[in-house]
PDB file of C-alpha atoms in Angstrom:
ATOM      1  CA  UNK A 269     158.339  -3.378  76.750  1.00 60.00           C
ATOM      2  CA  UNK A 270     159.563  -7.121  77.378  1.00 60.00           C
ATOM      3  CA  UNK A 271     162.841  -7.509  79.591  1.00 53.00           C
ATOM      4  CA  UNK A 272     164.314  -8.881  76.239  1.00 49.00           C
ATOM      5  CA  UNK A 273     163.381  -5.181  74.548  1.00 52.00           C
ATOM      6  CA  UNK A 274     164.908  -3.526  77.371  1.00 55.00           C
ATOM      7  CA  UNK A 275     168.072  -5.553  77.507  1.00 50.00           C
ATOM      8  CA  UNK A 276     168.491  -5.483  73.618  1.00 53.00           C
ATOM      9  CA  UNK A 277     167.989  -1.549  74.323  1.00 57.00           C
ATOM     10  CA  UNK A 278     170.456  -1.189  76.663  1.00 56.00           C
ATOM     11  CA  UNK A 279     172.978  -3.457  74.680  1.00 61.00           C
ATOM     12  CA  UNK A 280     172.251  -0.941  71.548  1.00 68.00           C
ATOM     13  CA  UNK A 281     173.252   2.111  73.951  1.00 83.00           C
ATOM     14  CA  UNK A 282     176.290   0.980  75.097  1.00 84.00           C
ATOM     15  CA  UNK A 283     177.489  -0.200  71.622  1.00 85.00           C
ATOM     16  CA  UNK A 284     176.460   3.296  70.250  1.00 87.00           C
ATOM     17  CA  UNK A 285     178.610   5.055  73.307  1.00 91.00           C
ATOM     18  CA  UNK A 286     181.697   2.546  73.091  1.00 93.00           C
ATOM     19  CA  UNK A 287     181.442   3.114  68.854  1.00 94.00           C
ATOM     20  CA  UNK A 288     181.410   6.900  69.986  1.00 95.00           C
ATOM     21  CA  UNK A 289     184.523   6.728  72.270  1.00 96.00           C
ATOM     22  CA  UNK A 290     186.654   5.091  69.877  1.00 96.00           C
ATOM     23  CA  UNK A 291     185.504   7.500  66.907  1.00 97.00           C
ATOM     24  CA  UNK A 292     186.277  10.495  68.982  1.00 97.00           C
ATOM     25  CA  UNK A 293     189.339   8.904  70.307  1.00 98.00           C
ATOM     26  CA  UNK A 294     190.769   8.035  66.317  1.00 98.00           C
ATOM     27  CA  UNK A 295     189.752  12.012  65.210  1.00 98.00           C
ATOM     28  CA  UNK A 296     192.080  13.321  68.634  1.00 98.00           C
ATOM     29  CA  UNK A 297     194.773  10.744  67.851  1.00 98.00           C
ATOM     30  CA  UNK A 298     194.868  11.277  64.377  1.00 97.00           C
ATOM     31  CA  UNK A 299     196.193  14.990  65.361  1.00 97.00           C
ATOM     32  CA  UNK A 300     199.129  13.948  67.181  1.00 97.00           C
ATOM     33  CA  UNK A 301     202.578  14.316  65.889  1.00 97.00           C
ATOM     34  CA  UNK A 302     203.785  11.062  64.653  1.00 97.00           C
ATOM     35  CA  UNK A 303     200.547   9.305  64.099  1.00 98.00           C
ATOM     36  CA  UNK A 304     199.736   8.037  60.391  1.00 98.00           C
ATOM     37  CA  UNK A 305     196.464   7.019  59.478  1.00 98.00           C
ATOM     38  CA  UNK A 306     195.898   4.089  56.949  1.00 98.00           C
ATOM     39  CA  UNK A 307     192.843   4.175  54.402  1.00 97.00           C
ATOM     40  CA  UNK A 308     190.839   1.491  56.125  1.00 96.00           C
ATOM     41  CA  UNK A 309     191.131   4.063  59.201  1.00 97.00           C
ATOM     42  CA  UNK A 310     193.691   1.831  60.961  1.00 98.00           C
ATOM     43  CA  UNK A 311     196.269   4.633  62.722  1.00 98.00           C
ATOM     44  CA  UNK A 312     199.917   3.439  63.973  1.00 98.00           C
ATOM     45  CA  UNK A 313     203.058   4.918  65.352  1.00 98.00           C
ATOM     46  CA  UNK A 314     206.314   3.410  64.567  1.00 98.00           C
ATOM     47  CA  UNK A 315     208.061   3.066  67.934  1.00 98.00           C
ATOM     48  CA  UNK A 316     211.000   0.930  66.121  1.00 98.00           C
ATOM     49  CA  UNK A 317     211.547   0.648  62.240  1.00 97.00           C
ATOM     50  CA  UNK A 318     213.074  -2.756  61.508  1.00 97.00           C
ATOM     51  CA  UNK A 319     215.191  -4.146  58.501  1.00 96.00           C
ATOM     52  CA  UNK A 320     213.833  -7.106  57.798  1.00 96.00           C
ATOM     53  CA  UNK A 321     211.408  -8.730  55.154  1.00 97.00           C
ATOM     54  CA  UNK A 322     207.599  -8.095  54.794  1.00 98.00           C
ATOM     55  CA  UNK A 323     204.936 -10.816  55.504  1.00 98.00           C
ATOM     56  CA  UNK A 324     202.736 -11.409  53.280  1.00 97.00           C
ATOM     57  CA  UNK A 325     199.261 -12.415  54.349  1.00 96.00           C
ATOM     58  CA  UNK A 326     199.466 -16.064  53.845  1.00 97.00           C
ATOM     59  CA  UNK A 327     203.067 -16.148  55.827  1.00 98.00           C
ATOM     60  CA  UNK A 328     203.193 -17.385  59.636  1.00 98.00           C
ATOM     61  CA  UNK A 329     204.980 -14.763  61.552  1.00 98.00           C
ATOM     62  CA  UNK A 330     206.301 -14.578  65.416  1.00 98.00           C
ATOM     63  CA  UNK A 331     205.651 -11.784  67.289  1.00 98.00           C
ATOM     64  CA  UNK A 332     204.923 -10.209  70.772  1.00 98.00           C
ATOM     65  CA  UNK A 333     201.833  -7.498  71.454  1.00 98.00           C
ATOM     66  CA  UNK A 334     200.210  -6.304  74.536  1.00 98.00           C
ATOM     67  CA  UNK A 335     196.307  -5.519  73.466  1.00 98.00           C
ATOM     68  CA  UNK A 336     194.287  -2.943  75.425  1.00 98.00           C
ATOM     69  CA  UNK A 337     190.860  -0.805  75.531  1.00 97.00           C
ATOM     70  CA  UNK A 338     191.159   2.635  75.029  1.00 97.00           C
ATOM     71  CA  UNK A 339     190.759   3.261  78.734  1.00 96.00           C
ATOM     72  CA  UNK A 340     194.343   1.465  79.288  1.00 97.00           C
ATOM     73  CA  UNK A 341     193.088  -2.030  80.662  1.00 97.00           C
ATOM     74  CA  UNK A 342     194.980  -4.666  79.255  1.00 97.00           C
ATOM     75  CA  UNK A 343     193.144  -7.619  77.960  1.00 97.00           C
ATOM     76  CA  UNK A 344     196.136  -9.625  76.522  1.00 97.00           C
ATOM     77  CA  UNK A 345     199.639  -9.843  76.255  1.00 98.00           C
ATOM     78  CA  UNK A 346     202.310 -12.183  74.816  1.00 98.00           C
ATOM     79  CA  UNK A 347     204.880  -9.964  76.824  1.00 97.00           C
ATOM     80  CA  UNK A 348     203.117 -10.784  80.238  1.00 97.00           C
ATOM     81  CA  UNK A 349     203.278 -14.298  79.469  1.00 96.00           C
ATOM     82  CA  UNK A 350     206.515 -14.292  78.527  1.00 97.00           C
ATOM     83  CA  UNK A 351     206.352 -15.682  75.264  1.00 97.00           C
ATOM     84  CA  UNK A 352     205.840 -14.691  71.541  1.00 98.00           C
ATOM     85  CA  UNK A 353     203.181 -16.332  69.622  1.00 97.00           C
ATOM     86  CA  UNK A 354     202.861 -17.802  66.050  1.00 98.00           C
ATOM     87  CA  UNK A 355     200.175 -17.575  63.582  1.00 98.00           C
ATOM     88  CA  UNK A 356     199.385 -16.856  60.087  1.00 98.00           C
ATOM     89  CA  UNK A 357     198.570 -13.368  59.324  1.00 98.00           C
ATOM     90  CA  UNK A 358     195.157 -14.048  57.716  1.00 98.00           C
ATOM     91  CA  UNK A 359     193.922 -15.870  60.844  1.00 97.00           C
ATOM     92  CA  UNK A 360     194.233 -12.444  62.853  1.00 98.00           C
ATOM     93  CA  UNK A 361     192.100  -9.676  63.616  1.00 97.00           C
ATOM     94  CA  UNK A 362     191.392  -7.934  60.221  1.00 98.00           C
ATOM     95  CA  UNK A 363     193.368  -4.918  61.057  1.00 98.00           C
ATOM     96  CA  UNK A 364     196.209  -6.753  61.858  1.00 98.00           C
ATOM     97  CA  UNK A 365     196.059  -8.439  58.526  1.00 98.00           C
ATOM     98  CA  UNK A 366     196.284  -4.844  56.748  1.00 98.00           C
ATOM     99  CA  UNK A 367     199.104  -3.751  59.547  1.00 98.00           C
ATOM    100  CA  UNK A 368     201.703  -6.391  59.599  1.00 98.00           C
ATOM    101  CA  UNK A 369     202.367  -6.843  56.019  1.00 98.00           C
ATOM    102  CA  UNK A 370     203.372  -2.996  56.266  1.00 98.00           C
ATOM    103  CA  UNK A 371     205.659  -3.759  59.034  1.00 98.00           C
ATOM    104  CA  UNK A 372     209.467  -4.786  58.485  1.00 98.00           C
ATOM    105  CA  UNK A 373     210.853  -7.913  60.814  1.00 98.00           C
ATOM    106  CA  UNK A 374     212.377  -6.096  63.938  1.00 98.00           C
ATOM    107  CA  UNK A 375     209.695  -3.665  64.066  1.00 98.00           C
ATOM    108  CA  UNK A 376     207.590  -2.490  66.721  1.00 98.00           C
ATOM    109  CA  UNK A 377     204.437  -0.674  66.106  1.00 98.00           C
ATOM    110  CA  UNK A 378     201.781   0.816  68.054  1.00 98.00           C
ATOM    111  CA  UNK A 379     198.066   0.275  66.732  1.00 98.00           C
ATOM    112  CA  UNK A 380     194.874   1.631  66.885  1.00 98.00           C
ATOM    113  CA  UNK A 381     192.385  -0.474  65.227  1.00 98.00           C
ATOM    114  CA  UNK A 382     188.768   0.392  64.977  1.00 98.00           C
ATOM    115  CA  UNK A 383     185.890  -1.938  66.208  1.00 96.00           C
ATOM    116  CA  UNK A 384     185.023  -3.123  62.208  1.00 96.00           C
ATOM    117  CA  UNK A 385     188.727  -4.306  62.039  1.00 98.00           C
ATOM    118  CA  UNK A 386     188.907  -5.724  65.156  1.00 97.00           C
ATOM    119  CA  UNK A 387     185.735  -7.704  66.837  1.00 96.00           C
ATOM    120  CA  UNK A 388     182.737  -5.524  65.761  1.00 95.00           C
ATOM    121  CA  UNK A 389     179.800  -5.250  67.090  1.00 94.00           C
ATOM    122  CA  UNK A 390     179.862  -8.652  69.167  1.00 92.00           C
ATOM    123  CA  UNK A 391     182.837  -8.044  70.628  1.00 93.00           C
ATOM    124  CA  UNK A 392     184.457 -11.382  72.573  1.00 94.00           C
ATOM    125  CA  UNK A 393     185.161 -12.121  76.663  1.00 93.00           C
ATOM    126  CA  UNK A 394     186.689  -8.915  77.660  1.00 93.00           C
ATOM    127  CA  UNK A 395     186.499  -6.874  75.001  1.00 96.00           C
ATOM    128  CA  UNK A 396     182.864  -5.081  74.529  1.00 95.00           C
ATOM    129  CA  UNK A 397     181.351  -4.634  70.827  1.00 95.00           C
ATOM    130  CA  UNK A 398     181.963  -1.565  69.399  1.00 96.00           C
ATOM    131  CA  UNK A 399     185.822  -1.187  70.718  1.00 97.00           C
ATOM    132  CA  UNK A 400     188.531   0.601  69.227  1.00 98.00           C
ATOM    133  CA  UNK A 401     191.529  -1.675  70.445  1.00 98.00           C
ATOM    134  CA  UNK A 402     195.283  -0.279  71.004  1.00 98.00           C
ATOM    135  CA  UNK A 403     198.025  -2.861  70.453  1.00 98.00           C
ATOM    136  CA  UNK A 404     201.820  -2.966  70.910  1.00 98.00           C
ATOM    137  CA  UNK A 405     203.073  -5.012  68.243  1.00 98.00           C
ATOM    138  CA  UNK A 406     206.629  -6.278  67.965  1.00 98.00           C
ATOM    139  CA  UNK A 407     207.141  -8.330  64.325  1.00 98.00           C
ATOM    140  CA  UNK A 408     209.912 -10.749  65.396  1.00 98.00           C
ATOM    141  CA  UNK A 409     210.076 -12.554  62.399  1.00 98.00           C
ATOM    142  CA  UNK A 410     208.765 -14.349  59.008  1.00 98.00           C
ATOM    143  CA  UNK A 411     208.567 -17.869  59.811  1.00 97.00           C
ATOM    144  CA  UNK A 412     209.603 -20.413  56.797  1.00 80.00           C
TER     145      UNK A 412
END
């Protein structure tokens, strides 16, 4: 077996393990009080229910967020930077494109997003392939 084959095998095992951790977490999390599951597999918990408008996938938004792996390791946070971000909803990860249009301005939700609606099998720096992600998202404003 070549070094390449060994590395590919190890990568495949790690990916399979990461996905299994996510699936087991989502199964257990779904049974907790206040957790809702969307048809696509995203789970959410409403922390604060806003009263404003809901964005479209083509809307530009201003929001705060903290992103964590399931082990609690934070990989990014606009809160930590002290600056909300602005983006068009359809330019964000698929999980956010599904969840944000359900939120009203002023809402703060916790989202658990399976890997296939986040960064998939490849991951990105700081986020392993196959990772289910945990976000706290605060929709501050829909921008004109």
